[in-house]
Amino acid sequence: MCRTVELRQAVLARNDDGARELRAELAARGTVAVNLLSSPGSGKTALLEAELGLARRRGVPVAALTADLATENDAVRLARSGAPVKQVLTDGLCHLETAMLREHLAGWLPPDTRLLFVENVGNLVCPASYDLGESLRVVLASTTEGEDKPLKYPTAFGLANLVLVTKADLAEAVEFDEAAFLASVARVNPGVEVLFTSARTGQGVGVLLERALAVLDGAAVHRPVMAGTAAASHGHAHAAPSPSLHLSSAHASSSAHGHPSTDGHLSADGHSSTDGHSHGHGHGDGHLHGGDHAHGDDHAHAHGPADGHAHPHARVAEPS
């Protein structure tokens, strides 16, 4: 049993090493990655579509990679925004890992991309433990899901840099208890910013773009402390960011940002030991290279044999 735990911890450690490397490489090309996590049906895709459309209208170079077990439906919807979009089909795997993300960014991510939105698989369990090299982790929950959602999924909410409540227009109809929800969030992630949105009415549309642009401009983001949750013992990169990730609420203008276009260099070789949360956005030159990175199981969730880690490689389908 101890051997299994150690092996799973090693798998997460390897993923975190890759995430630190990818984060640094994205920063060197002037790109910030935003990891979006939620349950299925939260309204994540609808909100992201609205945010991408707004970014395009404001001249912000954005791209989106969306992951799902099957169908290209989400990519088709997001592509209506006019932003570059790629669909990753995971063949049943319930989360993305850094090696998978790197593989699908290679040769695809436009060189002038300033914000990369990663719509993770609809799941608040498996994806929570995997750092994808993001600079901003956002967890979404709809008003229809109940006020105790953060208490049921403390790892996901406890590691969030920002929490968005979706379908705010339905709050009254479903008797959503806002105070109870905020109290639940505060128990697992004290001090994290919680914002209310509705893709249908337009309420709060643009706040995700504003927060992401603020991080791109070097603003500090909330530092999760994982108070009272089991995830505090994971030693995960998100539980102990560098000093650049201090508690704050970023309130930046969402106007277009004229960062110079650059080419990043995403190599697939060894995992760097650089600090995992160095979020400067320097402007380097280079290229995106694919690579074969070993990836395995979350030590907290059983997705298959712990010794084999034979996850199927995700397929990519781009909307026509």
PDB file of N, CA and C in Angstrom, residues 196-250:
ATOM      1  N   PHE A 196     -20.145  36.723  -9.314  1.00  0.00           N
ATOM      2  CA  PHE A 196     -21.379  36.154  -9.846  1.00  0.00           C
ATOM      3  C   PHE A 196     -21.550  36.539 -11.314  1.00  0.00           C
ATOM      4  N   THR A 197     -21.954  35.550 -12.120  1.00  0.00           N
ATOM      5  CA  THR A 197     -22.066  35.758 -13.561  1.00  0.00           C
ATOM      6  C   THR A 197     -23.331  35.102 -14.111  1.00  0.00           C
ATOM      7  N   SER A 198     -23.731  35.561 -15.292  1.00  0.00           N
ATOM      8  CA  SER A 198     -24.805  34.928 -16.043  1.00  0.00           C
ATOM      9  C   SER A 198     -24.542  35.158 -17.523  1.00  0.00           C
ATOM     10  N   ALA A 199     -24.226  34.086 -18.225  1.00  0.00           N
ATOM     11  CA  ALA A 199     -23.981  34.213 -19.665  1.00  0.00           C
ATOM     12  C   ALA A 199     -25.260  34.605 -20.394  1.00  0.00           C
ATOM     13  N   ARG A 200     -26.404  34.235 -19.850  1.00  0.00           N
ATOM     14  CA  ARG A 200     -27.675  34.525 -20.508  1.00  0.00           C
ATOM     15  C   ARG A 200     -28.033  36.001 -20.426  1.00  0.00           C
ATOM     16  N   THR A 201     -27.844  36.623 -19.267  1.00  0.00           N
ATOM     17  CA  THR A 201     -28.201  38.036 -19.099  1.00  0.00           C
ATOM     18  C   THR A 201     -27.024  38.977 -19.322  1.00  0.00           C
ATOM     19  N   GLY A 202     -25.802  38.428 -19.296  1.00  0.00           N
ATOM     20  CA  GLY A 202     -24.614  39.264 -19.435  1.00  0.00           C
ATOM     21  C   GLY A 202     -24.038  39.716 -18.111  1.00  0.00           C
ATOM     22  N   GLN A 203     -24.676  39.372 -17.011  1.00  0.00           N
ATOM     23  CA  GLN A 203     -24.152  39.768 -15.696  1.00  0.00           C
ATOM     24  C   GLN A 203     -22.759  39.186 -15.477  1.00  0.00           C
ATOM     25  N   GLY A 204     -21.817  40.035 -15.151  1.00  0.00           N
ATOM     26  CA  GLY A 204     -20.469  39.579 -14.844  1.00  0.00           C
ATOM     27  C   GLY A 204     -19.635  39.138 -16.029  1.00  0.00           C
ATOM     28  N   VAL A 205     -20.189  39.174 -17.243  1.00  0.00           N
ATOM     29  CA  VAL A 205     -19.390  38.801 -18.410  1.00  0.00           C
ATOM     30  C   VAL A 205     -18.276  39.828 -18.586  1.00  0.00           C
ATOM     31  N   GLY A 206     -17.063  39.367 -18.644  1.00  0.00           N
ATOM     32  CA  GLY A 206     -15.907  40.253 -18.735  1.00  0.00           C
ATOM     33  C   GLY A 206     -15.022  40.188 -17.503  1.00  0.00           C
ATOM     34  N   VAL A 207     -15.544  39.701 -16.373  1.00  0.00           N
ATOM     35  CA  VAL A 207     -14.720  39.657 -15.162  1.00  0.00           C
ATOM     36  C   VAL A 207     -13.593  38.633 -15.301  1.00  0.00           C
ATOM     37  N   LEU A 208     -13.865  37.521 -15.963  1.00  0.00           N
ATOM     38  CA  LEU A 208     -12.818  36.534 -16.170  1.00  0.00           C
ATOM     39  C   LEU A 208     -11.721  37.098 -17.058  1.00  0.00           C
ATOM     40  N   LEU A 209     -12.102  37.797 -18.103  1.00  0.00           N
ATOM     41  CA  LEU A 209     -11.125  38.433 -18.981  1.00  0.00           C
ATOM     42  C   LEU A 209     -10.307  39.470 -18.226  1.00  0.00           C
ATOM     43  N   GLU A 210     -10.966  40.267 -17.395  1.00  0.00           N
ATOM     44  CA  GLU A 210     -10.265  41.292 -16.625  1.00  0.00           C
ATOM     45  C   GLU A 210      -9.242  40.685 -15.683  1.00  0.00           C
ATOM     46  N   ARG A 211      -9.634  39.625 -14.972  1.00  0.00           N
ATOM     47  CA  ARG A 211      -8.705  38.998 -14.024  1.00  0.00           C
ATOM     48  C   ARG A 211      -7.535  38.361 -14.745  1.00  0.00           C
ATOM     49  N   ALA A 212      -7.792  37.742 -15.885  1.00  0.00           N
ATOM     50  CA  ALA A 212      -6.713  37.115 -16.649  1.00  0.00           C
ATOM     51  C   ALA A 212      -5.739  38.164 -17.187  1.00  0.00           C
ATOM     52  N   LEU A 213      -6.264  39.278 -17.687  1.00  0.00           N
ATOM     53  CA  LEU A 213      -5.410  40.350 -18.188  1.00  0.00           C
ATOM     54  C   LEU A 213      -4.592  40.971 -17.058  1.00  0.00           C
ATOM     55  N   ALA A 214      -5.174  41.038 -15.885  1.00  0.00           N
ATOM     56  CA  ALA A 214      -4.435  41.577 -14.741  1.00  0.00           C
ATOM     57  C   ALA A 214      -3.235  40.696 -14.416  1.00  0.00           C
ATOM     58  N   VAL A 215      -3.425  39.378 -14.467  1.00  0.00           N
ATOM     59  CA  VAL A 215      -2.316  38.458 -14.232  1.00  0.00           C
ATOM     60  C   VAL A 215      -1.271  38.614 -15.331  1.00  0.00           C
ATOM     61  N   LEU A 216      -1.716  38.773 -16.568  1.00  0.00           N
ATOM     62  CA  LEU A 216      -0.800  38.994 -17.687  1.00  0.00           C
ATOM     63  C   LEU A 216       0.056  40.232 -17.454  1.00  0.00           C
ATOM     64  N   ASP A 217      -0.537  41.241 -16.840  1.00  0.00           N
ATOM     65  CA  ASP A 217       0.189  42.483 -16.567  1.00  0.00           C
ATOM     66  C   ASP A 217       0.999  42.426 -15.280  1.00  0.00           C
ATOM     67  N   GLY A 218       1.052  41.260 -14.650  1.00  0.00           N
ATOM     68  CA  GLY A 218       1.912  41.089 -13.488  1.00  0.00           C
ATOM     69  C   GLY A 218       1.228  41.228 -12.146  1.00  0.00           C
ATOM     70  N   ALA A 219      -0.088  41.351 -12.132  1.00  0.00           N
ATOM     71  CA  ALA A 219      -0.791  41.475 -10.861  1.00  0.00           C
ATOM     72  C   ALA A 219      -0.703  40.170 -10.075  1.00  0.00           C
ATOM     73  N   ALA A 220      -0.634  40.301  -8.761  1.00  0.00           N
ATOM     74  CA  ALA A 220      -0.640  39.124  -7.906  1.00  0.00           C
ATOM     75  C   ALA A 220      -2.033  38.521  -7.881  1.00  0.00           C
ATOM     76  N   VAL A 221      -2.096  37.224  -7.644  1.00  0.00           N
ATOM     77  CA  VAL A 221      -3.387  36.559  -7.526  1.00  0.00           C
ATOM     78  C   VAL A 221      -3.507  35.956  -6.126  1.00  0.00           C
ATOM     79  N   HIS A 222      -4.714  35.575  -5.787  1.00  0.00           N
ATOM     80  CA  HIS A 222      -4.967  34.993  -4.477  1.00  0.00           C
ATOM     81  C   HIS A 222      -4.135  33.736  -4.271  1.00  0.00           C
ATOM     82  N   ARG A 223      -3.574  33.610  -3.109  1.00  0.00           N
ATOM     83  CA  ARG A 223      -2.777  32.431  -2.763  1.00  0.00           C
ATOM     84  C   ARG A 223      -3.595  31.500  -1.877  1.00  0.00           C
ATOM     85  N   PRO A 224      -4.007  30.356  -2.394  1.00  0.00           N
ATOM     86  CA  PRO A 224      -4.789  29.424  -1.573  1.00  0.00           C
ATOM     87  C   PRO A 224      -3.969  28.886  -0.405  1.00  0.00           C
ATOM     88  N   VAL A 225      -4.618  28.718   0.728  1.00  0.00           N
ATOM     89  CA  VAL A 225      -3.925  28.172   1.892  1.00  0.00           C
ATOM     90  C   VAL A 225      -4.421  26.784   2.240  1.00  0.00           C
ATOM     91  N   MET A 226      -5.502  26.335   1.576  1.00  0.00           N
ATOM     92  CA  MET A 226      -6.030  25.002   1.768  1.00  0.00           C
ATOM     93  C   MET A 226      -6.363  24.707   3.225  1.00  0.00           C
ATOM     94  N   ALA A 227      -6.895  25.683   3.938  1.00  0.00           N
ATOM     95  CA  ALA A 227      -7.209  25.510   5.345  1.00  0.00           C
ATOM     96  C   ALA A 227      -8.266  24.437   5.526  1.00  0.00           C
ATOM     97  N   GLY A 228      -7.981  23.480   6.410  1.00  0.00           N
ATOM     98  CA  GLY A 228      -8.964  22.484   6.791  1.00  0.00           C
ATOM     99  C   GLY A 228      -9.266  21.436   5.741  1.00  0.00           C
ATOM    100  N   THR A 229      -8.445  21.283   4.715  1.00  0.00           N
ATOM    101  CA  THR A 229      -8.725  20.281   3.693  1.00  0.00           C
ATOM    102  C   THR A 229      -7.589  19.283   3.603  1.00  0.00           C
ATOM    103  N   ALA A 230      -7.907  18.105   3.128  1.00  0.00           N
ATOM    104  CA  ALA A 230      -6.903  17.054   2.996  1.00  0.00           C
ATOM    105  C   ALA A 230      -5.854  17.421   1.970  1.00  0.00           C
ATOM    106  N   ALA A 231      -6.218  18.277   1.022  1.00  0.00           N
ATOM    107  CA  ALA A 231      -5.283  18.621  -0.058  1.00  0.00           C
ATOM    108  C   ALA A 231      -4.082  19.394   0.447  1.00  0.00           C
ATOM    109  N   ALA A 232      -4.151  19.900   1.669  1.00  0.00           N
ATOM    110  CA  ALA A 232      -3.009  20.640   2.216  1.00  0.00           C
ATOM    111  C   ALA A 232      -1.796  19.739   2.327  1.00  0.00           C
ATOM    112  N   SER A 233      -2.010  18.433   2.406  1.00  0.00           N
ATOM    113  CA  SER A 233      -0.898  17.504   2.554  1.00  0.00           C
ATOM    114  C   SER A 233      -0.351  17.019   1.229  1.00  0.00           C
ATOM    115  N   HIS A 234      -0.928  17.464   0.119  1.00  0.00           N
ATOM    116  CA  HIS A 234      -0.491  16.977  -1.179  1.00  0.00           C
ATOM    117  C   HIS A 234       0.891  17.482  -1.566  1.00  0.00           C
ATOM    118  N   GLY A 235       1.278  18.643  -1.039  1.00  0.00           N
ATOM    119  CA  GLY A 235       2.522  19.232  -1.495  1.00  0.00           C
ATOM    120  C   GLY A 235       2.419  19.681  -2.933  1.00  0.00           C
ATOM    121  N   HIS A 236       1.219  19.937  -3.392  1.00  0.00           N
ATOM    122  CA  HIS A 236       0.981  20.307  -4.787  1.00  0.00           C
ATOM    123  C   HIS A 236       1.428  21.734  -5.053  1.00  0.00           C
ATOM    124  N   ALA A 237       1.811  21.981  -6.288  1.00  0.00           N
ATOM    125  CA  ALA A 237       2.349  23.293  -6.634  1.00  0.00           C
ATOM    126  C   ALA A 237       1.400  24.421  -6.296  1.00  0.00           C
ATOM    127  N   HIS A 238       0.092  24.177  -6.409  1.00  0.00           N
ATOM    128  CA  HIS A 238      -0.848  25.247  -6.138  1.00  0.00           C
ATOM    129  C   HIS A 238      -1.001  25.526  -4.659  1.00  0.00           C
ATOM    130  N   ALA A 239      -0.593  24.592  -3.828  1.00  0.00           N
ATOM    131  CA  ALA A 239      -0.753  24.805  -2.393  1.00  0.00           C
ATOM    132  C   ALA A 239       0.341  25.689  -1.831  1.00  0.00           C
ATOM    133  N   ALA A 240       1.453  25.815  -2.558  1.00  0.00           N
ATOM    134  CA  ALA A 240       2.548  26.629  -2.051  1.00  0.00           C
ATOM    135  C   ALA A 240       3.207  27.401  -3.177  1.00  0.00           C
ATOM    136  N   PRO A 241       2.509  28.390  -3.727  1.00  0.00           N
ATOM    137  CA  PRO A 241       3.083  29.172  -4.810  1.00  0.00           C
ATOM    138  C   PRO A 241       4.230  30.051  -4.309  1.00  0.00           C
ATOM    139  N   SER A 242       4.901  30.652  -5.263  1.00  0.00           N
ATOM    140  CA  SER A 242       5.974  31.567  -4.902  1.00  0.00           C
ATOM    141  C   SER A 242       5.392  32.864  -4.376  1.00  0.00           C
ATOM    142  N   PRO A 243       6.219  33.747  -3.811  1.00  0.00           N
ATOM    143  CA  PRO A 243       5.707  35.005  -3.260  1.00  0.00           C
ATOM    144  C   PRO A 243       4.975  35.875  -4.271  1.00  0.00           C
ATOM    145  N   SER A 244       5.097  35.581  -5.573  1.00  0.00           N
ATOM    146  CA  SER A 244       4.393  36.396  -6.555  1.00  0.00           C
ATOM    147  C   SER A 244       2.891  36.174  -6.511  1.00  0.00           C
ATOM    148  N   LEU A 245       2.462  35.104  -5.801  1.00  0.00           N
ATOM    149  CA  LEU A 245       1.044  34.800  -5.720  1.00  0.00           C
ATOM    150  C   LEU A 245       0.534  35.110  -4.321  1.00  0.00           C
ATOM    151  N   HIS A 246       0.373  36.359  -4.005  1.00  0.00           N
ATOM    152  CA  HIS A 246      -0.125  36.748  -2.698  1.00  0.00           C
ATOM    153  C   HIS A 246      -1.596  37.094  -2.756  1.00  0.00           C
ATOM    154  N   LEU A 247      -2.226  37.116  -1.594  1.00  0.00           N
ATOM    155  CA  LEU A 247      -3.637  37.443  -1.520  1.00  0.00           C
ATOM    156  C   LEU A 247      -3.900  38.828  -2.071  1.00  0.00           C
ATOM    157  N   SER A 248      -4.787  38.877  -3.036  1.00  0.00           N
ATOM    158  CA  SER A 248      -5.230  40.170  -3.544  1.00  0.00           C
ATOM    159  C   SER A 248      -6.414  39.954  -4.442  1.00  0.00           C
ATOM    160  N   SER A 249      -7.167  41.005  -4.688  1.00  0.00           N
ATOM    161  CA  SER A 249      -8.232  40.983  -5.672  1.00  0.00           C
ATOM    162  C   SER A 249      -7.805  41.882  -6.809  1.00  0.00           C
ATOM    163  N   ALA A 250      -7.582  41.268  -7.963  1.00  0.00           N
ATOM    164  CA  ALA A 250      -7.097  42.043  -9.101  1.00  0.00           C
ATOM    165  C   ALA A 250      -8.263  42.767  -9.756  1.00  0.00           C
TER     166      ALA A 250
END
